[in-house]
Coordinates of C-alpha atoms in Angstrom, one line a residue:
Chain A
M1 CA 109.9 63.3 73.1
A2 CA 106.2 63.8 73.0
V3 CA 105.7 60.5 71.3
K4 CA 107.8 58.8 73.9
G5 CA 105.9 60.4 76.7
K6 CA 102.6 59.2 75.2
K7 CA 103.9 55.7 74.9
K8 CA 105.0 55.8 78.5
N9 CA 101.6 56.9 79.5
L10 CA 100.0 54.1 77.7
R11 CA 102.3 51.6 79.3
L12 CA 101.5 53.2 82.7
N13 CA 97.8 52.6 82.1
S14 CA 98.2 48.9 81.3
V15 CA 98.8 46.3 83.9
S16 CA 102.3 45.2 84.9
P17 CA 104.0 42.5 82.9
G18 CA 103.7 40.1 85.8
A19 CA 100.0 40.7 86.2
E20 CA 99.6 40.3 82.4
A21 CA 101.4 37.0 82.5
V22 CA 98.9 35.8 85.2
I23 CA 96.0 36.9 83.1
Y24 CA 97.4 35.0 80.1
V25 CA 97.7 31.8 82.1
I26 CA 94.2 32.0 83.7
L27 CA 92.4 32.8 80.5
G28 CA 94.6 30.5 78.5
L29 CA 93.8 27.6 80.8
F30 CA 90.0 28.2 80.6
A31 CA 90.2 28.7 76.8
L32 CA 92.0 25.4 76.4
C33 CA 89.6 23.7 78.7
C34 CA 86.8 24.9 76.3
I35 CA 88.1 23.1 73.3
I36 CA 90.1 20.1 74.7
P37 CA 87.0 17.9 75.1
F38 CA 86.3 18.4 71.4
V39 CA 89.8 17.5 70.4
F40 CA 89.5 14.5 72.7
V41 CA 86.3 13.3 71.1
I42 CA 87.9 13.6 67.6
I43 CA 90.9 11.5 68.9
I44 CA 88.5 8.9 70.3
S45 CA 86.6 8.7 67.0
F46 CA 89.8 7.8 65.3
S47 CA 91.0 5.3 67.9
A48 CA 91.0 1.6 67.2
E49 CA 88.3 -0.2 69.2
S50 CA 90.9 -2.6 70.5
S51 CA 92.9 0.3 72.0
I52 CA 89.8 1.6 73.7
R53 CA 88.9 -1.8 75.1
S54 CA 92.4 -2.2 76.6
I55 CA 93.4 1.3 77.9
G56 CA 90.1 3.2 77.7
Y57 CA 89.6 6.6 76.1
S58 CA 93.0 8.1 75.8
F59 CA 94.6 11.2 74.2
I60 CA 97.3 8.8 72.9
P61 CA 95.6 5.6 71.7
Q62 CA 97.6 2.5 71.1
A63 CA 96.4 2.3 67.5
W64 CA 94.5 4.6 65.1
S65 CA 91.8 3.5 62.8
T66 CA 89.0 4.9 60.6
D67 CA 86.9 1.8 61.1
A68 CA 84.2 3.6 63.1
F69 CA 83.7 6.2 60.3
R70 CA 83.6 3.5 57.6
Y71 CA 81.2 1.4 59.7
A72 CA 78.9 4.3 60.4
F73 CA 78.5 5.2 56.7
R74 CA 78.4 1.7 55.3
K75 CA 76.4 -0.3 57.7
L76 CA 74.2 2.3 59.4
P77 CA 71.8 3.9 56.9
Q78 CA 70.0 5.6 59.7
I79 CA 73.0 7.9 60.2
W80 CA 72.6 9.2 56.7
R81 CA 68.9 9.5 57.2
S82 CA 69.4 11.4 60.5
Y83 CA 72.0 13.6 58.9
F84 CA 69.5 14.4 56.2
N85 CA 66.8 15.0 58.9
S86 CA 69.1 17.4 60.8
I87 CA 69.9 19.4 57.6
F88 CA 66.3 19.4 56.4
I89 CA 65.0 20.6 59.7
T90 CA 67.7 23.2 60.0
V91 CA 67.2 24.6 56.5
V92 CA 63.4 24.7 56.5
G93 CA 63.2 25.8 60.1
T94 CA 65.7 28.6 59.7
A95 CA 64.1 30.0 56.6
L96 CA 60.6 30.0 58.1
S97 CA 61.5 31.3 61.5
T98 CA 63.7 34.0 60.2
F99 CA 61.1 35.1 57.7
M100 CA 58.3 35.2 60.3
C101 CA 60.5 37.0 62.8
A102 CA 61.6 39.7 60.3
L103 CA 58.0 40.3 59.3
Y104 CA 56.7 40.6 62.8
A105 CA 59.6 42.7 64.0
Y106 CA 59.2 45.0 61.0
V107 CA 55.6 45.6 62.0
L108 CA 56.6 46.4 65.6
Y109 CA 59.2 48.8 64.3
R110 CA 56.7 50.8 62.3
P111 CA 55.6 53.7 64.6
D112 CA 52.6 54.4 62.3
F113 CA 51.1 50.9 62.9
K114 CA 48.0 51.2 64.9
F115 CA 48.1 47.9 66.8
R116 CA 51.8 48.1 67.5
G117 CA 51.4 48.3 71.3
F118 CA 49.1 45.3 71.2
F119 CA 51.3 43.1 69.1
N120 CA 54.3 44.1 71.1
F121 CA 52.7 43.0 74.3
F122 CA 51.3 39.9 72.6
S123 CA 54.8 38.5 72.0
F124 CA 56.4 39.9 75.1
F125 CA 54.0 38.4 77.5
T126 CA 54.9 34.9 76.3
M127 CA 58.4 35.5 77.4
I128 CA 57.3 35.9 81.1
F129 CA 54.4 33.5 81.3
G130 CA 53.4 30.3 79.6
G131 CA 51.0 27.3 79.9
G132 CA 53.8 24.8 80.8
L133 CA 54.8 21.5 79.3
V134 CA 51.7 19.4 79.7
P135 CA 49.1 21.7 78.1
T136 CA 51.5 22.7 75.4
Y137 CA 52.3 19.1 74.6
I138 CA 48.6 18.2 74.5
V139 CA 47.7 21.1 72.3
C140 CA 50.5 20.4 69.9
K141 CA 49.9 16.7 69.6
Q142 CA 46.1 16.5 69.7
V143 CA 44.9 19.9 68.4
L144 CA 47.6 20.8 65.9
G145 CA 48.7 17.3 64.9
L146 CA 52.3 17.8 65.6
N147 CA 53.0 14.2 66.1
E148 CA 55.5 11.8 64.5
N149 CA 56.2 14.1 61.6
Y150 CA 58.7 16.7 60.5
A151 CA 56.3 19.5 61.4
A152 CA 56.6 18.5 65.0
L153 CA 60.3 19.0 64.9
I154 CA 60.0 22.4 63.3
V155 CA 56.8 24.2 64.2
P156 CA 57.2 24.4 68.0
L157 CA 60.5 26.3 67.6
L158 CA 59.5 28.8 64.9
V159 CA 59.0 31.8 67.1
N160 CA 61.3 33.2 69.7
P161 CA 60.1 36.5 71.2
F162 CA 63.7 37.4 72.2
N163 CA 64.7 37.2 68.5
I164 CA 61.8 39.5 67.6
I165 CA 63.2 42.1 70.1
I166 CA 66.7 41.8 68.6
M167 CA 65.4 42.1 65.1
R168 CA 63.3 45.1 66.0
T169 CA 66.3 46.8 67.6
F170 CA 68.2 46.1 64.3
F171 CA 65.5 47.8 62.3
K172 CA 65.4 50.8 64.7
S173 CA 69.1 51.3 64.5
S174 CA 69.7 50.7 60.8
V175 CA 66.6 51.7 58.8
P176 CA 65.7 55.4 58.9
L177 CA 61.9 56.0 58.8
E178 CA 62.2 58.7 56.2
L179 CA 63.3 55.9 53.8
I180 CA 60.0 54.1 54.2
E181 CA 58.0 57.4 53.9
A182 CA 59.9 58.2 50.7
A183 CA 59.2 54.7 49.3
T184 CA 55.5 55.0 50.2
I185 CA 55.2 58.4 48.6
D186 CA 56.8 57.0 45.5
G187 CA 53.9 54.5 45.4
S188 CA 55.7 51.4 46.7
G189 CA 53.4 48.9 48.5
E190 CA 54.2 47.7 52.0
Y191 CA 55.6 44.3 50.9
N192 CA 57.6 45.9 48.1
T193 CA 59.1 48.5 50.6
L194 CA 60.0 45.7 53.0
F195 CA 61.7 43.4 50.5
R196 CA 63.2 45.9 48.1
V197 CA 64.1 48.8 50.4
V198 CA 64.3 47.7 54.0
A199 CA 65.6 44.1 53.6
P200 CA 68.9 45.1 51.9
I201 CA 69.7 47.5 54.7
A202 CA 68.8 45.1 57.5
K203 CA 70.7 42.2 56.0
P204 CA 73.3 41.9 58.8
G205 CA 70.4 41.8 61.3
V206 CA 68.6 39.1 59.3
A207 CA 71.8 37.1 59.0
T208 CA 72.3 37.2 62.8
I209 CA 68.7 36.0 63.4
A210 CA 69.1 33.3 60.8
L211 CA 72.3 32.1 62.4
L212 CA 70.7 32.0 65.9
N213 CA 67.8 30.1 64.5
A214 CA 70.0 27.7 62.6
L215 CA 71.9 26.8 65.8
V216 CA 68.6 26.2 67.6
F217 CA 67.3 23.8 65.0
W218 CA 70.6 22.0 64.5
N219 CA 71.1 21.5 68.2
D220 CA 67.5 20.5 69.1
W221 CA 66.7 17.0 70.5
Y222 CA 64.0 18.0 73.0
L223 CA 61.2 18.1 70.4
S224 CA 62.2 14.7 69.2
L225 CA 62.1 13.4 72.7
L226 CA 58.6 14.7 73.1
Y227 CA 56.9 14.1 69.7
I228 CA 58.8 11.3 68.0
Q229 CA 58.0 8.2 69.9
R230 CA 57.4 5.6 67.2
N231 CA 58.5 7.0 63.8
K232 CA 62.2 7.0 64.8
V233 CA 63.5 7.3 61.3
L234 CA 62.7 11.0 61.6
Q235 CA 65.1 11.5 64.4
P236 CA 67.8 14.1 63.8
L237 CA 71.4 13.3 64.7
Q238 CA 71.1 15.0 68.1
A239 CA 68.2 12.8 69.1
L240 CA 70.0 9.7 67.9
L241 CA 72.9 10.6 70.1
M242 CA 70.5 11.2 73.0
E243 CA 69.0 7.7 72.5
L244 CA 72.4 6.1 72.5
Q245 CA 73.2 7.5 76.0
N246 CA 71.4 4.7 77.8
N247 CA 70.9 2.3 75.0
V248 CA 74.0 1.3 73.1
E249 CA 72.2 -1.6 71.5
Y250 CA 70.2 1.0 69.7
L251 CA 73.0 1.2 67.2
S252 CA 72.8 -2.5 66.3
R253 CA 69.0 -2.4 66.0
M254 CA 69.6 0.5 63.6
S255 CA 71.5 -1.7 61.3
G256 CA 68.3 -3.6 60.7
Q257 CA 69.1 -6.9 62.4
M258 CA 67.0 -8.5 65.1
G259 CA 67.5 -10.9 67.9
A260 CA 70.7 -13.1 67.7
A261 CA 71.8 -11.4 64.5
A262 CA 71.7 -8.0 66.2
I263 CA 73.8 -9.3 69.2
N264 CA 76.3 -10.8 66.7
E265 CA 76.5 -7.6 64.8
A266 CA 76.9 -5.6 68.0
A267 CA 79.9 -7.7 68.9
K268 CA 81.6 -6.8 65.7
M269 CA 80.7 -3.1 65.9
P270 CA 83.2 -0.5 67.1
T271 CA 80.6 0.7 69.5
Q272 CA 82.7 3.1 71.6
S273 CA 84.3 5.0 68.8
L274 CA 81.0 5.0 66.8
R275 CA 79.3 7.1 69.5
M276 CA 82.0 9.6 69.2
V277 CA 81.8 9.6 65.4
L278 CA 78.3 10.8 65.8
V279 CA 79.4 13.6 68.1
V280 CA 82.1 14.6 65.6
L281 CA 79.5 14.6 62.8
I282 CA 77.4 17.0 64.8
V283 CA 80.1 19.3 66.0
V284 CA 82.2 19.6 62.9
P285 CA 79.8 21.7 60.8
I286 CA 79.4 24.1 63.7
A287 CA 83.2 24.2 64.3
C288 CA 83.8 24.9 60.6
A289 CA 81.2 27.6 60.2
Y290 CA 81.9 29.1 63.7
P291 CA 84.8 31.4 62.9
F292 CA 82.7 33.0 60.2
F293 CA 79.5 33.5 62.0
Q294 CA 80.9 34.4 65.4
R295 CA 81.1 38.1 64.4
Y296 CA 77.4 38.2 63.5
I297 CA 76.3 36.4 66.7
V298 CA 78.3 38.8 68.9
A299 CA 76.8 41.8 67.1
G300 CA 73.3 40.3 67.5
L301 CA 73.7 39.4 71.1
S302 CA 75.1 42.8 72.2
V303 CA 72.2 44.6 70.3
G304 CA 69.6 42.3 71.9
S305 CA 70.9 42.5 75.4
V306 CA 71.2 46.3 75.5
K307 CA 67.5 47.0 75.6
G308 CA 64.2 45.5 74.5
Chain B
M1 CA 48.1 57.7 34.3
S2 CA 46.5 56.6 37.5
R3 CA 47.9 59.5 39.4
R4 CA 46.1 62.0 37.3
L5 CA 42.8 60.1 37.7
P6 CA 41.6 61.9 40.9
E7 CA 41.9 65.3 39.3
T8 CA 39.8 64.3 36.3
N9 CA 37.3 62.7 38.5
P10 CA 37.2 64.5 41.9
S11 CA 34.4 62.3 43.3
A12 CA 36.7 59.3 43.3
R13 CA 39.2 60.9 45.6
P14 CA 37.6 60.6 49.0
N15 CA 36.8 57.0 48.3
R16 CA 40.3 56.1 47.4
Y17 CA 41.5 58.0 50.4
R18 CA 39.4 56.0 52.8
F19 CA 40.4 52.8 51.2
S20 CA 44.1 53.4 51.6
K21 CA 43.6 54.6 55.1
Y22 CA 42.3 51.1 56.0
K23 CA 44.6 49.3 53.6
K24 CA 47.8 50.1 55.4
P25 CA 47.1 48.6 58.8
L26 CA 45.5 45.6 57.0
V27 CA 48.7 45.0 55.0
L28 CA 50.8 45.3 58.0
L29 CA 48.4 43.0 59.9
T30 CA 49.1 40.3 57.3
M31 CA 52.8 40.7 58.0
A32 CA 52.2 40.1 61.7
A33 CA 49.7 37.3 61.1
P34 CA 52.0 34.3 60.8
T35 CA 53.8 34.9 64.1
A36 CA 50.6 36.1 65.8
I37 CA 48.8 33.0 64.8
W38 CA 51.7 30.9 66.0
L39 CA 51.7 32.7 69.4
L40 CA 48.0 32.2 69.7
L41 CA 48.1 28.5 69.0
L42 CA 51.3 27.5 70.7
R43 CA 51.5 29.9 73.5
Y44 CA 48.1 31.3 74.4
L45 CA 45.9 28.3 73.7
P46 CA 48.0 26.1 76.1
M47 CA 47.5 28.7 78.8
G48 CA 43.9 27.6 78.9
G49 CA 45.3 24.2 79.8
I50 CA 46.3 25.6 83.1
V51 CA 42.9 24.4 84.5
L52 CA 44.4 20.9 84.2
A53 CA 46.3 21.6 87.4
F54 CA 42.9 21.9 89.2
K55 CA 41.3 18.8 87.6
D56 CA 41.4 15.1 88.0
Y57 CA 42.2 14.5 84.4
K58 CA 41.0 11.1 83.2
V59 CA 41.0 9.8 79.6
N60 CA 37.7 8.4 78.5
P61 CA 38.6 5.5 76.3
R62 CA 35.5 5.8 74.2
N63 CA 36.1 9.5 73.5
P64 CA 39.8 10.3 73.6
S65 CA 39.4 13.9 72.5
F66 CA 41.3 16.2 74.9
I67 CA 38.7 18.9 75.1
S68 CA 35.8 16.6 76.1
N69 CA 38.0 14.8 78.6
L70 CA 39.0 18.1 80.1
I71 CA 35.4 19.3 80.4
N72 CA 34.2 16.0 81.8
S73 CA 36.9 15.5 84.4
K74 CA 36.2 16.5 88.0
W75 CA 37.4 19.7 89.6
V76 CA 39.6 18.8 92.6
G77 CA 40.6 22.3 93.7
L78 CA 44.1 22.3 95.2
N79 CA 44.3 18.6 95.7
N80 CA 46.9 18.1 93.0
F81 CA 49.2 20.5 94.7
K82 CA 48.5 18.8 98.0
F83 CA 49.5 15.4 96.6
L84 CA 52.6 17.0 95.0
F85 CA 53.8 18.4 98.3
M86 CA 53.1 15.2 100.2
T87 CA 56.0 13.6 98.4
D88 CA 59.7 14.3 98.8
D89 CA 59.9 15.1 95.1
A90 CA 58.5 18.6 95.5
K91 CA 61.0 19.5 98.2
I92 CA 64.0 18.0 96.3
M93 CA 63.1 19.7 93.0
F94 CA 62.4 23.1 94.4
R95 CA 65.5 23.0 96.5
N96 CA 67.7 21.9 93.6
T97 CA 66.3 24.4 91.1
L98 CA 66.7 27.3 93.5
A99 CA 70.1 26.3 94.9
Y100 CA 71.6 25.7 91.4
N101 CA 70.2 28.8 90.0
I102 CA 71.4 31.0 92.8
V103 CA 74.9 29.6 92.3
F104 CA 74.7 30.1 88.6
I105 CA 73.5 33.7 88.9
I106 CA 76.3 34.7 91.3
L107 CA 79.1 32.9 89.5
G108 CA 77.6 33.8 86.2
I109 CA 78.1 37.4 86.9
V110 CA 81.4 37.4 88.9
I111 CA 83.4 35.1 86.6
P112 CA 82.4 36.6 83.2
V113 CA 82.9 40.2 84.5
A114 CA 86.3 39.2 85.8
F115 CA 87.2 37.4 82.5
A116 CA 86.0 40.3 80.4
I117 CA 88.1 42.8 82.4
M118 CA 91.1 40.5 82.1
L119 CA 90.6 40.0 78.4
N120 CA 90.4 43.7 78.0
E121 CA 93.9 44.0 79.6
V122 CA 95.5 41.6 77.2
T123 CA 97.7 43.8 75.0
K124 CA 98.2 41.3 72.2
K125 CA 95.0 41.6 70.2
F126 CA 95.7 38.4 68.4
V127 CA 95.8 36.5 71.7
A128 CA 92.7 38.2 73.0
K129 CA 90.8 37.3 69.9
A130 CA 92.0 33.7 70.0
Y131 CA 91.0 33.3 73.7
Q132 CA 87.6 34.9 73.0
T133 CA 86.9 32.5 70.1
M134 CA 87.9 29.4 72.1
M135 CA 85.8 30.5 75.1
F136 CA 82.8 31.2 73.0
F137 CA 82.8 27.8 71.3
P138 CA 81.0 25.7 73.9
Y139 CA 78.0 28.0 73.8
F140 CA 77.1 26.7 70.4
L141 CA 77.0 23.0 71.4
S142 CA 73.9 21.2 72.6
W143 CA 73.8 19.6 76.0
V144 CA 73.7 16.2 74.5
V145 CA 77.1 16.8 72.8
V146 CA 78.4 18.2 76.1
S147 CA 77.2 15.1 77.9
Y148 CA 79.4 13.0 75.5
F149 CA 82.3 15.3 76.1
L150 CA 82.0 14.7 79.8
N151 CA 81.4 11.0 79.2
A152 CA 84.7 10.7 77.5
F153 CA 86.4 11.5 80.8
I154 CA 84.1 9.8 83.3
D155 CA 82.5 6.9 81.4
G156 CA 82.1 4.0 83.8
Q157 CA 84.1 1.6 81.7
Y158 CA 86.3 3.5 79.3
G159 CA 86.4 7.1 80.6
M160 CA 89.8 8.6 80.8
I161 CA 89.7 9.3 84.5
T162 CA 88.2 5.9 85.2
A163 CA 90.9 4.2 83.2
M164 CA 93.6 6.2 85.1
Q165 CA 92.1 5.2 88.4
R166 CA 92.1 1.6 87.2
A167 CA 95.7 1.8 86.0
A168 CA 96.7 3.2 89.3
G169 CA 95.1 0.3 91.0
G170 CA 92.9 2.4 93.1
D171 CA 89.1 2.3 93.6
V172 CA 87.2 3.1 90.4
T173 CA 84.5 5.7 90.9
N174 CA 81.2 4.9 89.3
W175 CA 80.5 8.5 88.4
Y176 CA 76.9 8.0 87.1
T177 CA 75.8 6.5 90.4
T178 CA 77.8 8.6 92.9
M179 CA 76.0 11.7 94.0
G180 CA 78.8 13.5 95.7
P181 CA 80.6 15.1 92.8
W182 CA 77.6 16.0 90.8
P183 CA 76.7 19.4 92.2
Y184 CA 80.2 20.5 91.3
I185 CA 80.0 18.8 87.9
I186 CA 76.7 20.5 87.1
V187 CA 77.9 23.9 88.1
F188 CA 81.1 23.4 86.2
A189 CA 79.3 22.2 83.1
N190 CA 77.0 25.2 83.2
L191 CA 79.9 27.6 83.6
W192 CA 81.9 25.8 80.9
K193 CA 79.1 26.3 78.4
N194 CA 77.9 29.8 79.2
V195 CA 80.9 31.8 80.6
G196 CA 82.3 32.5 77.2
Y197 CA 79.1 33.9 75.9
T198 CA 78.5 36.2 78.9
T199 CA 82.2 37.2 78.8
V200 CA 81.8 38.3 75.2
L201 CA 78.8 40.3 76.1
Y202 CA 80.6 42.2 78.9
L203 CA 83.7 42.6 76.8
S204 CA 81.7 44.3 74.0
A205 CA 80.3 46.6 76.7
I206 CA 83.8 47.3 78.1
T207 CA 85.3 48.1 74.7
G208 CA 82.4 50.6 74.3
I209 CA 83.5 52.6 77.3
D210 CA 85.0 56.0 76.3
S211 CA 88.7 55.7 76.8
T212 CA 89.0 59.3 78.0
Q213 CA 87.4 58.2 81.2
Y214 CA 90.3 55.9 81.9
E215 CA 92.8 58.6 80.8
A216 CA 91.3 61.1 83.2
A217 CA 91.3 58.5 86.0
A218 CA 95.0 57.6 85.3
I219 CA 96.0 61.3 85.3
D220 CA 94.3 61.7 88.6
G221 CA 96.5 58.9 89.9
A222 CA 93.9 56.1 90.0
S223 CA 95.5 52.7 90.2
K224 CA 94.3 49.9 87.9
W225 CA 92.1 48.5 90.7
Q226 CA 90.6 51.9 91.3
Q227 CA 90.0 52.3 87.5
I228 CA 88.2 49.0 87.4
W229 CA 86.1 49.8 90.5
Y230 CA 85.2 53.4 89.6
V231 CA 85.1 53.3 85.8
T232 CA 84.6 49.9 84.4
I233 CA 82.1 48.5 86.9
P234 CA 79.8 51.5 86.9
N235 CA 79.8 51.4 83.1
L236 CA 78.8 47.8 83.2
R237 CA 76.0 48.3 85.7
T238 CA 73.1 48.5 83.3
M239 CA 74.1 45.3 81.6
I240 CA 74.7 43.5 84.9
C241 CA 71.3 44.6 86.0
I242 CA 69.5 43.4 82.9
L243 CA 71.2 40.0 82.9
F244 CA 70.5 39.8 86.6
I245 CA 66.8 40.5 86.3
M246 CA 66.5 38.1 83.4
N247 CA 68.2 35.4 85.4
V248 CA 66.2 36.1 88.6
G249 CA 63.0 36.0 86.5
K250 CA 64.1 32.5 85.4
I251 CA 65.1 31.3 88.8
F252 CA 62.4 28.6 88.8
N253 CA 63.3 27.5 85.4
A254 CA 66.2 25.1 84.9
D255 CA 68.0 24.2 81.7
F256 CA 66.4 20.9 80.9
G257 CA 69.3 19.5 78.9
L258 CA 71.9 20.2 81.6
F259 CA 70.0 18.3 84.3
Y260 CA 68.6 15.6 82.1
S261 CA 71.2 14.8 79.5
V262 CA 74.5 15.6 81.2
P263 CA 73.9 13.1 84.0
M264 CA 72.7 10.7 81.3
N265 CA 69.3 10.6 82.9
S266 CA 70.7 8.4 85.7
G267 CA 68.1 7.5 88.2
A268 CA 70.6 7.2 91.0
L269 CA 71.4 10.9 90.7
Y270 CA 67.9 12.2 90.9
P271 CA 68.4 13.6 94.5
V272 CA 71.0 16.0 93.2
T273 CA 69.9 16.5 89.6
Q274 CA 66.1 16.5 89.7
V275 CA 64.8 20.0 89.0
I276 CA 61.3 21.3 88.3
D277 CA 61.7 21.0 84.5
T278 CA 63.0 17.4 84.6
Y279 CA 60.3 16.5 87.1
V280 CA 57.5 17.9 85.0
Y281 CA 58.9 16.0 82.0
R282 CA 59.4 12.7 83.8
A283 CA 56.1 12.8 85.7
F284 CA 54.2 13.5 82.5
M285 CA 56.1 11.5 79.8
V286 CA 57.5 8.6 81.9
T287 CA 55.0 8.0 84.8
G288 CA 52.0 9.6 83.1
D289 CA 51.1 11.5 86.2
I290 CA 49.3 14.4 84.5
A291 CA 47.9 15.8 87.8
K292 CA 51.2 16.3 89.6
S293 CA 53.1 17.3 86.5
S294 CA 50.7 20.1 85.5
A295 CA 50.5 21.2 89.1
A296 CA 54.3 21.5 89.3
G297 CA 54.4 23.2 85.9
L298 CA 51.8 25.8 86.9
L299 CA 53.5 26.5 90.2
Q300 CA 56.8 27.0 88.3
N301 CA 55.2 29.5 85.9
V302 CA 53.3 31.5 88.5
L303 CA 56.3 31.8 90.8
G304 CA 58.6 32.7 87.8
F305 CA 56.1 35.3 86.7
I306 CA 56.0 36.9 90.2
C307 CA 59.8 36.7 90.4
I308 CA 60.3 38.5 87.1
L309 CA 57.8 41.3 88.0
T310 CA 59.4 41.7 91.4
A311 CA 63.0 41.8 90.1
N312 CA 62.0 44.3 87.4
G313 CA 60.2 46.5 89.9
I314 CA 63.2 46.6 92.2
V315 CA 65.5 47.5 89.4
K316 CA 63.1 50.2 88.2
K317 CA 63.2 51.8 91.7
I318 CA 67.0 51.8 91.8
D319 CA 67.8 52.7 88.2
A320 CA 64.8 53.2 85.9
D321 CA 66.9 53.0 82.7
S322 CA 68.1 49.5 83.5
S323 CA 64.6 47.9 83.9
M324 CA 63.3 45.6 81.2
F325 CA 59.8 46.9 80.9

């Protein structure tokens, strides 16, 4: 009887079945709307070029084909190169930025550090004020030499003050200060304490920051737009895709041909599905890893947004 | 061995003591150094470049170094700003930036809060999880990818909607040159990409609410609407406030990718897609107009700075705990 009463109470406190059905429909429609374009792009990338030419992009193409994928990997070496660039930038950038962020946040977390207030303000202030695009660009290009090289695609994104705040909150909530004191009394040096004692405990926080950083590097095309003007082989996939927006011939120039040969080549090329092949190549790694890292990202975002 | 050393040699003790006293902050300083140097070079050094906005910057072909050019170029006071506001560009980009951001802020609070409350009412946990995963997905994509997603539907030649219009024998809309629908497309694209993320944030706040509060309300006879209004919303207030301040502080900043890449940089759409960020980029990188570009950039930064301080101040007055700093 008591159990039944409790159950009834629970039922009372949830919405009516009718209202719940409405909720299912509204949220379901939006959720579908969020992934349908991705499914659509996959379908287009497997559509035969002839089908696209006759009925346009369609969920049900007249004919399927893997020509675009084969063409992309056989005839367009720049795609391999760009894929490599994307991976290289993401790996190096993520490692460096996560390392720097963890070190800085650790220092801000230490209450016994003398200049804590200063360094805290030093990073925070850049969140609310900056020099703007023009001075930043000129400093990067002319003073720091971030120009037509890999460094230009990595260095400007290395520090994000918001991540420092998230990381510091992680340290605060997961690493007890007594632990550091104990380690220090036992004669452990600062770096030793950080890497051997603190890091293992703060691993989930570091993982979150690493994931956020990896996404930023993987998704970036803006830096390439700014700093890679001539040495286009360094373009990551995203930048290649950006370039293709207004310049479909870019693909045929990529295949190394010039002039009439390029036009000839362009005619044979499954241009329309090729563009979508690039999109698929970019999104698939994210889509595959996404279910696994979603948890960490949610944890990190909720920690970071609670309070700086 | 070394620990016993001070006892056998008492005079060494104070020395060692003093050394370690300075050693600790020094070691910690080396940890802060990489990020601090980065901030100094890539954030603080460019702040000096703000003077550009008050100069008539000319490149001397014989000495192309930036610093000497900067020093040798003439001070022109507020002329750059005057020139900027003599054109229509300024009016258009400030109007667009503010209008879009106001819409984004309002819808960006209302819709995710509503979705989060709705998701929380879904009794089948598996469904709720699936919805959440699907809604969160677009947040991880870049704007370039989003622009191709959109292009698949509205491409001038092969887009699905365009093809359907053609098949129906009607007029074919050339989406990338027709301004009318773009304000809606931009707002929709922004919501599409960001609603899931904010919903997840609010949802995690809602699941953190002590369930006894709801039970007490239910026993007192509160309806579902009353529970939402008197329990859920007050519990979300801090988070709403924080996200609100952060967004108001960024009201002069637009998402470059959304306004540049989603309309595929189409010149015909500038009147409805030009925002401060895209103007600064185009004026500087495309037209090479350093004066106007840096003037617009500085204006954007100063106004944003004032905005964030004001918003924070107001929130501090209402609810000190919710303020950012």
